[in-house]
Coordinates of C-alpha atoms and ligand atoms in Angstrom, one line a residue:
M22 CA -12.4 -13.9 -0.6
A23 CA -13.0 -11.6 -3.5
V24 CA -11.5 -12.6 -6.9
E25 CA -11.4 -9.6 -9.2
P26 CA -13.4 -10.3 -12.4
E27 CA -10.7 -10.8 -15.0
M28 CA -8.0 -12.0 -12.7
N29 CA -6.1 -15.0 -14.2
G30 CA -4.4 -17.8 -12.3
A31 CA -1.0 -16.1 -12.1
E32 CA -2.5 -12.9 -10.9
L33 CA -4.5 -14.7 -8.2
A34 CA -1.3 -16.6 -7.2
S35 CA 0.5 -13.3 -7.0
K36 CA -2.2 -11.8 -4.8
L37 CA -2.2 -14.8 -2.5
K38 CA 1.5 -15.5 -2.1
S39 CA 2.2 -13.2 0.7
Q40 CA -0.9 -14.0 2.9
V41 CA 0.1 -14.7 6.4
D42 CA -1.5 -16.0 9.6
P43 CA -2.9 -13.0 11.3
A44 CA -2.1 -14.4 14.7
G45 CA 1.5 -15.3 13.8
S46 CA 4.6 -13.7 15.3
R47 CA 7.6 -12.4 13.4
A48 CA 9.4 -15.7 13.7
A49 CA 6.5 -17.4 11.9
L50 CA 6.3 -15.0 9.1
P51 CA 7.6 -16.2 5.7
G52 CA 10.8 -14.9 4.2
L53 CA 14.5 -14.8 5.1
D54 CA 15.5 -12.8 8.2
A55 CA 18.6 -11.0 9.4
S56 CA 18.9 -9.2 12.7
D57 CA 21.1 -6.4 11.2
L58 CA 18.2 -5.5 8.8
Q59 CA 15.5 -5.3 11.5
L60 CA 14.5 -1.8 12.4
D61 CA 13.2 -0.9 15.8
E62 CA 9.8 0.4 16.7
S63 CA 10.9 4.0 16.8
Q64 CA 12.1 3.8 13.2
L65 CA 8.7 2.6 12.1
A66 CA 6.8 5.1 14.2
W67 CA 6.4 7.7 11.5
W68 CA 4.8 5.1 9.2
R69 CA 2.5 3.7 11.9
D70 CA 1.4 7.3 12.8
A71 CA 0.8 8.2 9.2
K72 CA -1.8 5.3 8.8
L73 CA -2.9 6.2 5.3
G74 CA -1.0 6.2 2.0
L75 CA -1.6 6.7 -1.7
F76 CA -0.5 4.0 -4.1
I77 CA -0.2 4.8 -7.8
H78 CA 0.0 2.2 -10.6
W79 CA 0.7 4.1 -13.7
G80 CA 2.6 2.9 -16.7
V81 CA 2.2 2.4 -20.4
Y82 CA -0.3 -0.3 -19.6
A83 CA -2.8 2.5 -18.9
R84 CA -3.0 3.0 -22.7
I85 CA -4.3 -0.5 -23.1
G86 CA -6.9 0.0 -20.3
Q87 CA -6.9 -3.6 -19.1
G88 CA -4.9 -3.2 -15.9
E89 CA -1.2 -3.5 -15.2
W90 CA -0.9 -7.1 -16.3
A91 CA -2.0 -6.3 -19.8
Y92 CA 1.4 -7.1 -21.4
F93 CA 1.2 -10.7 -20.1
N94 CA -2.5 -11.3 -20.1
Q95 CA -3.2 -9.9 -23.6
H96 CA -0.1 -11.8 -25.0
Y97 CA 1.6 -8.7 -26.3
D98 CA 4.9 -9.3 -28.1
E99 CA 7.8 -7.2 -27.0
T100 CA 7.9 -5.2 -30.3
S101 CA 4.3 -4.1 -30.3
Y102 CA 4.4 -3.2 -26.5
R103 CA 7.5 -1.2 -27.1
E104 CA 5.8 0.6 -30.0
L105 CA 3.0 1.5 -27.6
A106 CA 5.5 3.1 -25.3
R107 CA 7.4 4.8 -28.1
T108 CA 4.3 6.6 -29.3
W109 CA 2.9 7.4 -25.9
R110 CA 2.4 11.2 -25.4
P111 CA 0.4 11.8 -22.2
A112 CA -1.5 15.1 -22.3
L113 CA -0.2 16.2 -18.9
S114 CA 3.4 17.0 -18.3
A115 CA 5.2 14.9 -15.6
A116 CA 5.2 18.0 -13.3
E117 CA 1.5 18.7 -13.8
M118 CA 0.3 15.2 -13.2
S119 CA 2.5 14.7 -10.1
Q120 CA 1.3 17.9 -8.7
G121 CA -2.3 16.8 -9.3
W122 CA -1.7 13.4 -7.6
L123 CA -0.1 14.9 -4.6
D124 CA -2.7 17.7 -4.2
L125 CA -5.3 15.0 -4.1
A126 CA -3.3 12.9 -1.6
E127 CA -3.1 15.9 0.7
E128 CA -6.8 16.7 0.3
A129 CA -7.7 13.1 1.0
G130 CA -5.6 13.1 4.2
L131 CA -3.1 10.5 2.9
K132 CA 0.2 10.9 4.6
Y133 CA 2.6 8.9 2.5
A134 CA 2.7 7.7 -1.1
V135 CA 4.1 4.9 -3.1
M136 CA 4.5 5.1 -6.9
V137 CA 5.2 2.2 -9.3
T138 CA 8.6 2.9 -10.8
R139 CA 8.7 -0.3 -12.8
H140 CA 6.1 -3.0 -12.9
H141 CA 6.5 -6.6 -14.2
D142 CA 6.4 -5.3 -17.9
G143 CA 9.9 -3.9 -17.4
Y144 CA 9.1 -0.3 -18.4
S145 CA 11.0 2.1 -16.2
M146 CA 9.3 5.3 -15.3
W147 CA 12.6 7.2 -14.8
D148 CA 15.8 8.0 -16.6
S149 CA 17.4 4.6 -15.9
Q150 CA 20.9 3.9 -17.2
N151 CA 20.5 0.2 -16.5
S152 CA 17.2 -0.7 -18.2
W153 CA 17.5 -3.7 -20.5
K154 CA 17.2 -2.4 -24.1
D155 CA 16.7 1.1 -22.8
F156 CA 13.0 0.6 -22.1
T157 CA 12.4 3.8 -20.1
T158 CA 10.0 6.7 -20.3
V159 CA 12.9 9.0 -21.1
R160 CA 14.4 7.1 -24.0
C161 CA 11.4 5.3 -25.4
G162 CA 8.2 7.3 -25.3
P163 CA 7.2 10.5 -23.5
G164 CA 10.7 11.7 -22.9
E165 CA 10.0 12.5 -19.2
D166 CA 11.3 11.3 -15.9
Y167 CA 8.1 10.6 -13.9
V168 CA 9.8 9.3 -10.8
R169 CA 11.8 12.6 -10.6
A170 CA 8.6 14.6 -10.9
Y171 CA 6.8 12.5 -8.4
V172 CA 9.5 12.7 -5.7
T173 CA 9.8 16.4 -6.3
A174 CA 6.0 16.9 -5.8
C175 CA 6.1 14.6 -2.7
R176 CA 8.8 16.8 -1.2
A177 CA 6.9 20.0 -1.9
H178 CA 3.9 18.4 -0.1
R179 CA 6.0 17.0 2.7
I180 CA 4.7 13.6 1.9
P181 CA 7.2 10.7 2.2
A182 CA 7.9 9.4 -1.3
G183 CA 7.9 5.6 -1.3
L184 CA 8.8 3.7 -4.5
Y185 CA 7.4 0.4 -5.8
Y186 CA 9.8 -1.8 -7.7
S187 CA 9.3 -5.2 -9.3
P188 CA 12.6 -7.1 -9.7
M189 CA 10.9 -9.6 -12.0
D190 CA 10.6 -8.6 -15.6
W191 CA 8.5 -10.6 -18.1
R192 CA 10.7 -9.6 -21.0
F193 CA 13.4 -12.0 -19.8
P194 CA 12.9 -15.6 -20.9
G195 CA 15.0 -16.4 -17.8
Y196 CA 12.2 -15.2 -15.6
F197 CA 10.1 -18.1 -16.8
D198 CA 12.9 -20.7 -16.8
P199 CA 15.5 -19.4 -14.4
R200 CA 17.4 -22.8 -14.1
G201 CA 17.2 -23.6 -17.8
L202 CA 18.2 -20.1 -18.9
P203 CA 20.6 -18.9 -16.2
D204 CA 22.3 -16.2 -18.2
S205 CA 19.0 -14.5 -18.9
A206 CA 17.9 -14.9 -15.2
Q207 CA 21.2 -13.4 -14.1
A208 CA 20.8 -10.5 -16.5
M209 CA 17.4 -9.8 -15.1
K210 CA 18.9 -9.9 -11.6
Q211 CA 21.7 -7.6 -12.5
Q212 CA 19.1 -5.1 -14.0
A213 CA 17.2 -5.2 -10.7
C214 CA 20.3 -4.6 -8.5
R215 CA 21.6 -1.7 -10.6
Q216 CA 18.2 -0.1 -11.0
L217 CA 17.5 -0.3 -7.3
S218 CA 20.7 1.4 -6.5
E219 CA 19.9 4.2 -9.0
L220 CA 16.6 4.7 -7.3
A221 CA 18.1 4.6 -3.8
Q222 CA 20.9 6.9 -4.6
N223 CA 19.5 9.4 -7.1
Y224 CA 15.9 9.7 -6.0
G225 CA 16.3 9.5 -2.2
P226 CA 15.8 9.6 0.6
V227 CA 13.5 6.7 -0.1
P228 CA 11.5 6.0 3.0
I229 CA 9.8 2.8 1.6
M230 CA 11.0 0.4 -1.1
W231 CA 7.7 -1.4 -1.9
F232 CA 9.1 -4.6 -3.4
D233 CA 6.7 -6.7 -5.4
G234 CA 7.2 -9.8 -7.5
G235 CA 10.4 -11.2 -6.2
W236 CA 9.2 -14.6 -7.3
L237 CA 10.1 -16.7 -10.4
A238 CA 8.0 -18.2 -13.2
H239 CA 4.8 -17.1 -11.4
Q240 CA 5.4 -19.9 -8.9
G241 CA 6.1 -20.4 -5.2
T242 CA 6.7 -17.6 -2.8
D243 CA 9.1 -14.7 -2.9
A244 CA 11.3 -16.5 -0.4
D245 CA 11.5 -19.5 -2.7
A246 CA 13.1 -17.3 -5.3
A247 CA 15.8 -16.0 -2.9
W248 CA 18.4 -18.3 -4.4
L249 CA 18.4 -16.0 -7.4
W250 CA 17.6 -12.6 -6.0
D251 CA 19.7 -12.8 -2.8
P252 CA 17.4 -10.3 -1.1
L253 CA 19.4 -9.9 2.1
T254 CA 22.4 -8.6 0.1
L255 CA 20.1 -6.4 -1.9
C256 CA 18.4 -4.9 1.1
R257 CA 21.7 -4.3 2.9
Q258 CA 23.0 -2.4 -0.1
L259 CA 19.9 -0.2 -0.2
R260 CA 20.2 0.5 3.5
Q261 CA 23.7 1.9 3.0
S262 CA 22.3 5.0 1.3
N263 CA 18.9 4.9 3.1
P264 CA 19.5 3.5 6.6
T265 CA 15.8 3.5 7.7
M266 CA 14.3 2.4 4.4
L267 CA 11.2 0.2 5.0
F268 CA 10.8 -3.0 2.9
T269 CA 7.8 -5.0 2.1
P270 CA 8.4 -8.8 2.4
R271 CA 8.2 -9.3 -1.3
S272 CA 11.9 -9.3 -2.1
G273 CA 12.2 -12.6 -0.1
Y274 CA 13.4 -10.8 3.0
K275 CA 10.9 -10.8 5.8
G276 CA 10.6 -7.1 5.5
D277 CA 9.5 -4.4 8.0
F278 CA 5.8 -4.7 7.5
Q279 CA 3.5 -7.4 6.0
C280 CA 1.2 -6.8 3.1
E281 CA -2.4 -7.9 3.0
E282 CA -3.5 -7.5 -0.6
G283 CA -7.0 -7.0 -1.9
A284 CA -10.2 -5.6 -0.7
D285 CA -11.3 -8.7 1.2
P286 CA -12.7 -8.0 4.7
V287 CA -10.1 -7.5 7.4
T288 CA -10.8 -10.0 10.2
G289 CA -9.3 -11.5 13.3
P290 CA -7.6 -10.0 16.4
I291 CA -5.1 -7.1 16.7
R292 CA -1.9 -8.2 14.9
S293 CA 1.4 -8.4 16.6
Y294 CA 3.5 -7.3 13.7
P295 CA 3.4 -4.1 11.5
W296 CA 1.2 -4.6 8.5
E297 CA -0.4 -2.7 5.6
K298 CA -3.7 -3.4 3.8
C299 CA -3.3 -2.6 0.2
F300 CA -6.1 -2.4 -2.4
S301 CA -7.3 -0.4 -5.3
V302 CA -10.3 1.8 -4.9
S303 CA -11.5 0.3 -8.1
S304 CA -11.3 -3.3 -9.2
A305 CA -7.9 -3.2 -10.9
W306 CA -4.6 -1.7 -9.9
G307 CA -3.8 -0.2 -13.4
Y308 CA -6.3 1.9 -15.3
R309 CA -9.5 0.4 -16.8
P310 CA -11.8 2.9 -18.5
D311 CA -15.1 1.4 -17.2
D312 CA -13.9 0.3 -13.8
Q313 CA -16.2 0.2 -10.7
Y314 CA -15.2 2.3 -7.7
M315 CA -15.8 1.8 -4.0
S316 CA -18.2 3.9 -2.0
L317 CA -17.1 5.9 1.0
P318 CA -18.9 3.6 3.5
Q319 CA -17.1 0.6 2.0
L320 CA -13.8 2.4 2.3
L321 CA -14.4 3.5 5.9
R322 CA -15.3 0.0 6.9
H323 CA -11.8 -1.2 5.6
L324 CA -10.2 1.7 7.3
V325 CA -11.8 1.0 10.7
D326 CA -11.2 -2.7 10.5
T327 CA -7.5 -2.1 9.6
I328 CA -6.5 0.5 12.2
C329 CA -8.3 -1.4 14.9
R330 CA -6.0 -4.4 14.1
D331 CA -3.0 -2.1 14.1
G332 CA -2.5 -1.9 10.3
N333 CA -1.9 0.8 7.8
L334 CA -4.0 1.3 4.7
I335 CA -2.6 2.2 1.3
L336 CA -5.2 3.1 -1.3
N337 CA -4.4 2.6 -4.9
V338 CA -5.5 4.4 -8.0
G339 CA -4.7 3.9 -11.6
P340 CA -4.4 7.2 -13.5
D341 CA -5.6 7.2 -17.2
P342 CA -3.1 7.3 -20.1
D343 CA -2.9 11.1 -19.8
G344 CA -1.9 10.9 -16.1
R345 CA -5.3 12.0 -14.8
I346 CA -6.9 10.3 -11.8
P347 CA -10.4 9.1 -12.8
E348 CA -13.2 11.3 -11.6
P349 CA -14.9 8.7 -9.4
A350 CA -11.6 8.2 -7.5
V351 CA -11.1 11.9 -7.1
N352 CA -14.6 12.2 -5.6
L353 CA -14.0 9.3 -3.3
F354 CA -10.7 10.7 -2.1
R355 CA -12.3 14.1 -1.5
Q356 CA -15.0 12.5 0.6
L357 CA -12.5 10.6 2.6
G358 CA -10.6 13.9 3.2
Q359 CA -13.7 15.5 4.5
W360 CA -14.4 12.6 6.8
L361 CA -10.8 12.7 8.1
A362 CA -11.0 16.4 8.6
H363 CA -13.6 15.7 11.3
N364 CA -12.4 12.3 12.5
G365 CA -8.7 12.3 11.9
E366 CA -7.8 12.4 15.6
A367 CA -9.3 8.9 15.9
V368 CA -7.1 7.6 13.1
Y369 CA -3.7 9.2 12.9
Q370 CA -1.0 8.6 15.5
T371 CA -3.0 5.9 17.2
R372 CA -2.4 2.3 18.0
A373 CA -4.9 -0.5 18.1
G374 CA -6.6 -1.4 21.4
L375 CA -7.4 -1.3 24.3
W376 CA -10.0 -3.8 23.2
Q377 CA -9.9 -6.5 20.7
P378 CA -12.1 -5.7 17.7
E379 CA -15.4 -7.5 17.2
E380 CA -16.2 -8.1 13.6
G381 CA -19.0 -5.8 12.3
V382 CA -19.6 -4.4 15.8
F383 CA -16.7 -2.2 17.0
G384 CA -13.0 -1.8 17.3
S385 CA -10.8 0.6 19.3
V386 CA -7.6 2.6 19.0
T387 CA -5.6 4.6 21.6
G388 CA -4.2 8.0 21.1
R389 CA -2.2 10.3 23.3
Q390 CA -4.8 11.1 26.0
A391 CA -7.8 9.2 24.8
I392 CA -9.2 5.9 23.6
Y393 CA -11.4 6.0 20.6
L394 CA -14.1 3.4 20.0
H395 CA -15.1 3.0 16.4
I396 CA -18.6 1.6 16.5
L397 CA -19.7 -0.1 13.3
N398 CA -23.1 -1.2 14.5
P399 CA -24.6 0.8 17.4
D400 CA -27.5 -1.7 17.8
R401 CA -25.2 -4.7 18.3
F402 CA -22.8 -2.7 20.5
A403 CA -25.6 -1.5 22.8
G404 CA -25.7 -3.1 26.2
R405 CA -22.2 -4.4 26.3
S406 CA -19.6 -3.6 28.9
L407 CA -15.8 -3.5 28.4
D408 CA -12.9 -4.4 30.7
W409 CA -11.6 -1.2 32.3
P410 CA -8.1 -1.2 33.8
A411 CA -7.9 0.2 37.3
S412 CA -5.0 2.4 36.4
L413 CA -7.0 4.5 33.9
R414 CA -9.0 7.6 34.9
L415 CA -11.9 8.5 32.6
R416 CA -12.5 12.2 32.4
R417 CA -15.3 12.3 29.9
A418 CA -17.0 10.2 27.3
A419 CA -18.5 11.8 24.2
L420 CA -19.3 11.3 20.6
L421 CA -16.4 12.7 18.5
S422 CA -19.1 14.8 16.8
G423 CA -19.9 16.5 20.2
P424 CA -22.7 15.2 22.5
A425 CA -21.7 13.6 25.7
V426 CA -22.2 9.8 26.2
Q427 CA -23.2 8.4 29.6
A428 CA -20.3 6.2 30.9
D429 CA -20.4 4.1 34.0
I430 CA -17.4 2.4 35.5
D431 CA -18.3 -0.4 37.9
R432 CA -15.1 -1.7 39.4
D433 CA -13.3 -3.1 36.3
R434 CA -16.1 -2.8 33.7
L435 CA -17.1 0.2 31.5
S436 CA -20.6 0.5 30.2
L437 CA -21.7 3.1 27.8
I438 CA -25.2 4.3 26.9
L439 CA -25.2 5.5 23.4
P440 CA -27.7 8.2 22.4
A441 CA -30.7 6.9 20.5
G442 CA -31.0 7.1 16.8
L443 CA -27.4 6.8 15.8
P444 CA -27.0 6.1 12.1
P445 CA -26.0 2.5 11.5
A446 CA -23.0 3.3 9.3
P447 CA -20.3 3.9 8.5
D448 CA -18.6 4.7 11.8
T449 CA -19.7 6.2 15.1
I450 CA -16.8 7.3 17.1
I451 CA -16.8 7.7 20.9
K452 CA -13.9 9.5 22.5
L453 CA -12.9 8.4 26.0
E454 CA -10.8 11.2 27.4
L455 CA -8.3 10.2 30.0
D456 CA -6.8 12.1 32.8
Ligands
GLC503 C1 0.2 -8.1 -7.1 C2 0.2 -7.9 -8.6 C3 0.5 -6.5 -9.0 C4 0.2 -5.4 -8.1 C5 0.5 -5.8 -6.7 C6 0.1 -4.7 -5.7 O1 1.4 -8.6 -6.7 O2 1.0 -8.8 -9.3 O3 0.1 -6.3 -10.3 O4 1.1 -4.4 -8.5 O5 0.0 -6.9 -6.4 O6 0.1 -5.2 -4.4

C-alpha cells in the first residue's frame, strides 16, 4: 500500500484505522450498530446513483502549505496557530470561491460534495457559537462563514452538500489523555455535540455527515473511543432534524457506508455493503504548493475499479490559502468531465455486476437496460467467455463510442470479439443492450 511521503505514524494509523475486510458482511464491520439508525437501500439510492463526489479540505492549514495535519506535525503552539488564523485574508470572498469550487464540480461530473467544516486543528469554518475559545473563521480571521457560502453554492448547483466534521480537537489536552483529564475530554465532547447540532439545524438539509477522527489520543479504532463520544446518541440526535442523513463509520457507529481511504489499488470482489473510496488527487488532503497530481488514466483506473466493486468515489482537492483550486487539479477535473460527458451512462445510476471484476482486465456494471463492460486490458480480455443468464435477451453489443462488437451466445456463455487495435488504456467500454 502507498504511504504518502511525509506521513507520520499517527497519520498512517488514522488512514488505516477504518480498513475493513472487502468480503465482510455488515455484521462483521467494525463499530457499534443500532437497528433504528439503519437506512434502507431506497434511502441510499441517490448516493449510489451519484457515484462521484468532490471532497474539499480547506482551512487555515492551507497557509502553512504542509497538508491538513500541519498544526500537529509542525508542533505549532496554540497562540501562533491562532495568530495565523487571525491574520488570514483569502483573496477570494467566500461566495466567489464556493462558486468556483461548485462550477468545477459540475464541469467534472461530480454529483455530490463534502466540505471540511472543522478538521482536527479545531478551526471552525462557520459562525459557530460553540467553538472553544471562539476559534472560527467569523470571529478569528477572515470574518466569513465559509460553510454558509458552500451550502448556498451547492444548492444553486443542485449538488447535495455533505459536511465533514472531526469531533476530535488537538487543542484539548483531554484528547491526548481522556482518562487522566476527563474534564477537558468532556469539554471537547460537548463542543462536538453542540457544533454538530448547529450544522445539522442551521445549514441543512445535510445529506451526509462525513465523520472523521472519532478516536482518542491517536490510538485504537473509532469504535474503541465510543465510551467518550457516545456515537449512537449523537447520530440519533442528528437524524431528528435530518432523517436520512448518511454517516461514515468514523464516529464509532457502523455508519451507512464504509470508507476506503487512500489511492491504493482497489481489489477483490464486488462488496456486499455500500462503500466509498476517498483519496486526494494530489498526495496530500490539504494544500501543498509543490504537490504532485494524478493523471487522468490513473484516476480512471480507480474509478473503474471502484464502481465495478459497487463503490462510490470521492475526489479530494486542497485549495490554496486564497481559496483557489490548484491549476493541475482544475485541468484533471476538466478532463474527467469530458470523459464522463461521453461515458457517463456507464457510470452513473449503475450497480456493480453481472460479472465479478478481474484485476487489471475488466469489470462490469449494470444500468437500466444495459450491462457495461469496462475493459482495462483488451489483450488480456480477448478470448474469454462470460456466464450468460438464460433470462436475458441481448439486443446489441457495441463499443460505447459507436462501432458494433460481435457477440455470440452459446447456451449460457457469451463471447465477444473485440475490434482490433483498441488502445490499451484507460478504459474501453462495451455496452450490452438488453431487450
Ligand atoms: C484521515 C486524516 C485526515 C483526513 C481524512 C480523510 O483520517 O486524519 O487528515 O481528513 O483521513 O479521509
